[in-house]
């Protein structure tokens, strides 16, 4: 089963993943925890390029192709083999991040993006996507307080991040069977419980 976590910056999803992995392992599943951009040696090198504050000249098209290049490598090298071996793959961000950030955020044509996305993934789609949602101001404040570094992609405006969040809602509405929206303004333990409940019910339902 392929499970992805999505959400606006500062939603706290990344910090929830180790506990969710442990919960699934305790239930007897083999779990691979990975993230985007990254997840493979080549993907992590591409991540460096994307995050580097010095790379101010990256254009929106270049940015898209770098995210997708990292994803193509990730799918072939790590995700598909793990799924074929019967493991649960838990992935911190995936294709929906491209639609939300580059599509809704940077307002790149969604049909074109979807076509490029399908090429990069070979058509692989998550079985379950957990949207770890917080209002933009809450997310930005959490990032300011908690993160040691401020990367190139954090520097976009509030309006951009608001479009990203609304984009996620639109994606979830378009495919309600795949998405579960988790209210991440609650405390950490409640959010973890909600994630576990969503995953358990999906696993139970086949
Ligand atoms: P990261 O530091 O991993 O942030 P987070 O903890 O919020 O996931 O940075 C990932 C950033 O890259 C984040 O701002 C979202 C952005 N992103 C895209 O714009 N498009 C994509 O396809 C992906 C995978 C990420």
Tab-separated table of C-alpha atoms and ligand atoms in Angstrom:
chain	number	residue	atom	x	y	z
A	1	UNK	CA	0.000	0.000	0.000
A	2	UNK	CA	1.253	3.425	-1.006
A	3	UNK	CA	0.417	6.169	1.511
A	4	UNK	CA	1.391	9.816	1.038
A	5	UNK	CA	1.310	12.731	3.463
A	6	UNK	CA	0.586	16.156	2.056
A	7	UNK	CA	0.039	19.573	3.525
A	8	UNK	CA	1.027	23.207	3.576
A	9	UNK	CA	4.435	24.184	4.942
A	10	UNK	CA	4.582	23.985	8.730
A	11	UNK	CA	1.747	21.472	9.060
A	12	UNK	CA	3.980	19.263	11.200
A	13	UNK	CA	3.446	16.203	8.999
A	14	UNK	CA	7.139	15.339	8.866
A	15	UNK	CA	7.406	15.097	12.648
A	16	UNK	CA	4.401	12.723	12.746
A	17	UNK	CA	5.890	10.191	10.358
A	18	UNK	CA	8.308	8.241	12.607
A	19	UNK	CA	5.512	7.484	15.113
A	20	UNK	CA	3.142	6.466	12.316
A	21	UNK	CA	5.806	4.157	10.920
A	22	UNK	CA	6.319	2.580	14.346
A	23	UNK	CA	2.570	2.125	14.794
A	24	UNK	CA	2.358	0.221	11.493
A	25	UNK	CA	5.409	-1.877	12.273
A	26	UNK	CA	3.914	-2.819	15.636
A	27	UNK	CA	0.827	-3.947	13.717
A	28	UNK	CA	3.078	-6.316	11.755
A	29	UNK	CA	3.659	-4.414	8.521
A	30	UNK	CA	6.969	-3.822	6.811
A	31	UNK	CA	7.219	-0.077	6.270
A	32	UNK	CA	9.477	2.115	4.159
A	33	UNK	CA	9.519	5.773	5.179
A	34	UNK	CA	10.694	8.194	2.521
A	35	UNK	CA	10.275	11.802	1.377
A	36	UNK	CA	10.187	14.149	-1.600
A	37	UNK	CA	12.091	15.795	-3.035
A	38	UNK	CA	14.684	13.168	-2.189
A	39	UNK	CA	14.383	9.539	-1.175
A	40	UNK	CA	17.342	8.337	-3.262
A	41	UNK	CA	20.977	9.495	-3.601
A	42	UNK	CA	20.230	11.154	-6.952
A	43	UNK	CA	16.995	12.612	-5.575
A	44	UNK	CA	18.823	14.082	-2.602
A	45	UNK	CA	21.313	15.800	-4.897
A	46	UNK	CA	18.402	17.311	-6.824
A	47	UNK	CA	16.886	18.371	-3.474
A	48	UNK	CA	20.065	20.319	-2.680
A	49	UNK	CA	19.705	22.271	-5.921
A	50	UNK	CA	16.031	23.015	-5.244
A	51	UNK	CA	16.508	24.145	-1.649
A	52	UNK	CA	19.692	26.174	-2.042
A	53	UNK	CA	18.980	29.827	-1.284
A	54	UNK	CA	21.689	30.807	-3.764
A	55	UNK	CA	19.720	29.368	-6.685
A	56	UNK	CA	17.497	32.424	-7.057
A	57	UNK	CA	17.627	32.121	-10.846
A	58	UNK	CA	15.674	28.827	-10.992
A	59	UNK	CA	12.657	29.409	-13.228
A	60	UNK	CA	9.246	27.810	-12.568
A	61	UNK	CA	9.751	25.367	-15.477
A	62	UNK	CA	13.165	24.309	-14.231
A	63	UNK	CA	11.784	23.858	-10.739
A	64	UNK	CA	9.000	21.587	-11.998
A	65	UNK	CA	11.363	19.420	-14.004
A	66	UNK	CA	13.723	19.049	-11.046
A	67	UNK	CA	10.899	17.926	-8.743
A	68	UNK	CA	9.744	15.491	-11.412
A	69	UNK	CA	13.250	14.188	-12.127
A	70	UNK	CA	13.718	13.437	-8.437
A	71	UNK	CA	10.315	11.718	-8.410
A	72	UNK	CA	11.008	9.557	-11.468
A	73	UNK	CA	14.149	8.247	-9.796
A	74	UNK	CA	12.333	7.746	-6.509
A	75	UNK	CA	9.484	5.744	-8.066
A	76	UNK	CA	11.739	3.410	-10.029
A	77	UNK	CA	14.541	2.958	-7.553
A	78	UNK	CA	12.665	2.794	-4.280
A	79	UNK	CA	8.866	3.032	-4.296
A	80	UNK	CA	7.863	0.449	-6.918
A	81	UNK	CA	10.301	-2.216	-5.673
A	82	UNK	CA	9.095	-1.728	-2.081
A	83	UNK	CA	5.437	-1.992	-3.111
A	84	UNK	CA	6.222	-5.075	-5.207
A	85	UNK	CA	7.783	-6.634	-2.093
A	86	UNK	CA	4.493	-6.110	-0.248
A	87	UNK	CA	5.694	-3.260	1.960
A	88	UNK	CA	3.814	-0.164	3.007
A	89	UNK	CA	5.476	2.922	1.563
A	90	UNK	CA	4.928	6.057	3.645
A	91	UNK	CA	5.985	9.064	1.623
A	92	UNK	CA	6.346	12.647	2.888
A	93	UNK	CA	4.946	14.557	-0.130
A	94	UNK	CA	4.438	13.169	-3.659
A	95	UNK	CA	2.747	14.200	-6.906
A	96	UNK	CA	-0.006	16.187	-5.199
A	97	UNK	CA	2.667	18.592	-3.934
A	98	UNK	CA	3.498	19.387	-7.548
A	99	UNK	CA	-0.151	20.056	-8.373
A	100	UNK	CA	-0.672	22.131	-5.200
A	101	UNK	CA	2.590	24.142	-5.271
A	102	UNK	CA	3.457	24.428	-8.959
A	103	UNK	CA	-0.131	24.165	-10.265
A	104	UNK	CA	-2.256	26.095	-7.790
A	105	UNK	CA	0.629	28.035	-6.174
A	106	UNK	CA	2.595	29.118	-9.251
A	107	UNK	CA	-0.455	28.809	-11.495
A	108	UNK	CA	1.133	26.548	-14.089
A	109	UNK	CA	-1.443	24.876	-16.349
A	110	UNK	CA	-2.822	21.868	-14.466
A	111	UNK	CA	-3.391	19.636	-17.512
A	112	UNK	CA	0.209	20.092	-18.633
A	113	UNK	CA	1.436	19.381	-15.120
A	114	UNK	CA	-0.720	16.276	-14.845
A	115	UNK	CA	0.721	14.967	-18.102
A	116	UNK	CA	4.310	15.571	-16.932
A	117	UNK	CA	3.456	14.083	-13.560
A	118	UNK	CA	2.103	10.898	-15.141
A	119	UNK	CA	5.291	10.628	-17.180
A	120	UNK	CA	7.482	10.966	-14.078
A	121	UNK	CA	5.544	8.428	-12.018
A	122	UNK	CA	4.733	6.015	-14.835
A	123	UNK	CA	1.142	6.395	-13.651
A	124	UNK	CA	1.766	5.349	-10.038
A	125	UNK	CA	-0.796	6.894	-7.687
A	126	UNK	CA	-1.087	6.730	-3.910
A	127	UNK	CA	-3.737	4.419	-2.448
A	128	UNK	CA	-4.297	6.846	0.409
A	129	UNK	CA	-3.324	10.494	0.821
A	130	UNK	CA	-3.455	12.163	4.218
A	131	UNK	CA	-3.827	15.937	4.051
A	132	UNK	CA	-2.300	17.318	7.237
A	133	UNK	CA	-3.979	20.695	7.206
A	134	UNK	CA	-3.280	23.938	9.050
A	135	UNK	CA	-4.228	27.513	8.182
A	136	UNK	CA	-1.380	29.282	6.386
A	137	UNK	CA	-0.585	31.736	9.206
A	138	UNK	CA	-0.313	28.884	11.727
A	139	UNK	CA	1.988	26.925	9.434
A	140	UNK	CA	4.239	29.880	8.705
A	141	UNK	CA	4.497	30.731	12.394
A	142	UNK	CA	5.397	27.126	13.275
A	143	UNK	CA	8.100	27.153	10.632
A	144	UNK	CA	9.542	30.411	11.918
A	145	UNK	CA	9.667	29.117	15.483
A	146	UNK	CA	10.821	25.560	14.827
A	147	UNK	CA	13.104	25.529	11.860
A	148	UNK	CA	16.775	26.254	12.032
A	149	UNK	CA	16.996	27.220	8.403
A	150	UNK	CA	14.820	29.108	5.985
A	151	UNK	CA	15.119	27.571	2.525
A	152	UNK	CA	14.484	29.003	-0.933
A	153	UNK	CA	11.029	27.445	-1.132
A	154	UNK	CA	9.905	28.959	2.169
A	155	UNK	CA	10.371	32.453	0.852
A	156	UNK	CA	7.118	32.677	-1.119
A	157	UNK	CA	4.340	35.023	-0.054
A	158	UNK	CA	1.336	34.315	2.128
A	159	UNK	CA	-0.903	34.560	-0.943
A	160	UNK	CA	1.099	31.791	-2.608
A	161	UNK	CA	0.731	29.535	0.421
A	162	UNK	CA	-2.987	30.280	0.597
A	163	UNK	CA	-3.382	29.158	-3.029
A	164	UNK	CA	-1.464	25.987	-2.170
A	165	UNK	CA	-3.799	25.219	0.727
A	166	UNK	CA	-6.939	25.861	-1.322
A	167	UNK	CA	-5.384	23.738	-4.083
A	168	UNK	CA	-5.096	20.824	-1.702
A	169	UNK	CA	-8.780	21.186	-0.807
A	170	UNK	CA	-9.679	21.144	-4.509
A	171	UNK	CA	-7.595	18.009	-5.111
A	172	UNK	CA	-9.165	16.277	-2.108
A	173	UNK	CA	-12.638	17.195	-3.290
A	174	UNK	CA	-11.940	15.821	-6.755
A	175	UNK	CA	-10.898	12.413	-5.394
A	176	UNK	CA	-12.626	11.979	-2.033
A	177	UNK	CA	-12.012	8.206	-1.937
A	178	UNK	CA	-8.242	8.715	-1.887
A	179	UNK	CA	-7.964	11.639	0.540
A	180	UNK	CA	-8.479	12.036	4.276
A	181	UNK	CA	-8.200	15.543	5.730
A	182	UNK	CA	-6.600	15.739	9.175
A	183	UNK	CA	-7.003	18.861	11.307
A	184	UNK	CA	-3.436	19.594	12.396
A	185	UNK	CA	-4.213	22.614	14.561
A	186	UNK	CA	-4.844	20.049	17.339
A	187	UNK	CA	-2.075	18.836	19.653
A	188	UNK	CA	0.532	16.391	18.377
A	189	UNK	CA	-0.973	13.285	20.002
A	190	UNK	CA	-4.453	13.940	18.632
A	191	UNK	CA	-3.048	14.417	15.155
A	192	UNK	CA	-1.107	11.149	15.447
A	193	UNK	CA	-4.274	9.344	16.571
A	194	UNK	CA	-6.213	10.743	13.624
A	195	UNK	CA	-3.501	9.609	11.210
A	196	UNK	CA	-3.468	6.121	12.722
A	197	UNK	CA	-7.253	5.856	12.538
A	198	UNK	CA	-7.281	6.900	8.873
A	199	UNK	CA	-4.578	4.400	7.927
A	200	UNK	CA	-6.094	1.560	9.957
A	201	UNK	CA	-9.496	1.974	8.403
A	202	UNK	CA	-7.964	1.960	4.914
A	203	UNK	CA	-5.912	-1.158	5.650
A	204	UNK	CA	-8.948	-2.866	7.137
A	205	UNK	CA	-11.011	-2.017	4.118
A	206	UNK	CA	-8.425	-3.600	1.825
B	1	LIG	P1	10.686	20.438	2.942
B	1	LIG	O1	11.788	21.145	3.651
B	1	LIG	O2	10.759	18.979	2.741
B	1	LIG	O3	9.348	20.899	3.607
B	1	LIG	P2	8.133	20.151	4.263
B	1	LIG	O4	8.603	19.698	5.596
B	1	LIG	O5	7.105	21.228	4.321
B	1	LIG	O6	7.722	19.012	3.354
B	1	LIG	O7	10.526	21.196	1.573
B	1	LIG	C1	9.736	20.744	0.582
B	1	LIG	C2	9.261	21.971	-0.152
B	1	LIG	O8	9.153	21.674	-1.523
B	1	LIG	C3	7.903	22.414	0.319
B	1	LIG	O9	7.852	23.822	0.396
B	1	LIG	C4	6.995	21.951	-0.790
B	1	LIG	C5	7.878	22.009	-1.998
B	1	LIG	N1	7.511	21.062	-3.080
B	1	LIG	C6	7.018	21.557	-4.275
B	1	LIG	O10	6.888	22.781	-4.451
B	1	LIG	N2	6.701	20.686	-5.285
B	1	LIG	C7	6.861	19.336	-5.144
B	1	LIG	O11	6.565	18.570	-6.090
B	1	LIG	C8	7.395	18.842	-3.901
B	1	LIG	C9	7.607	17.364	-3.702
B	1	LIG	C10	7.702	19.738	-2.894
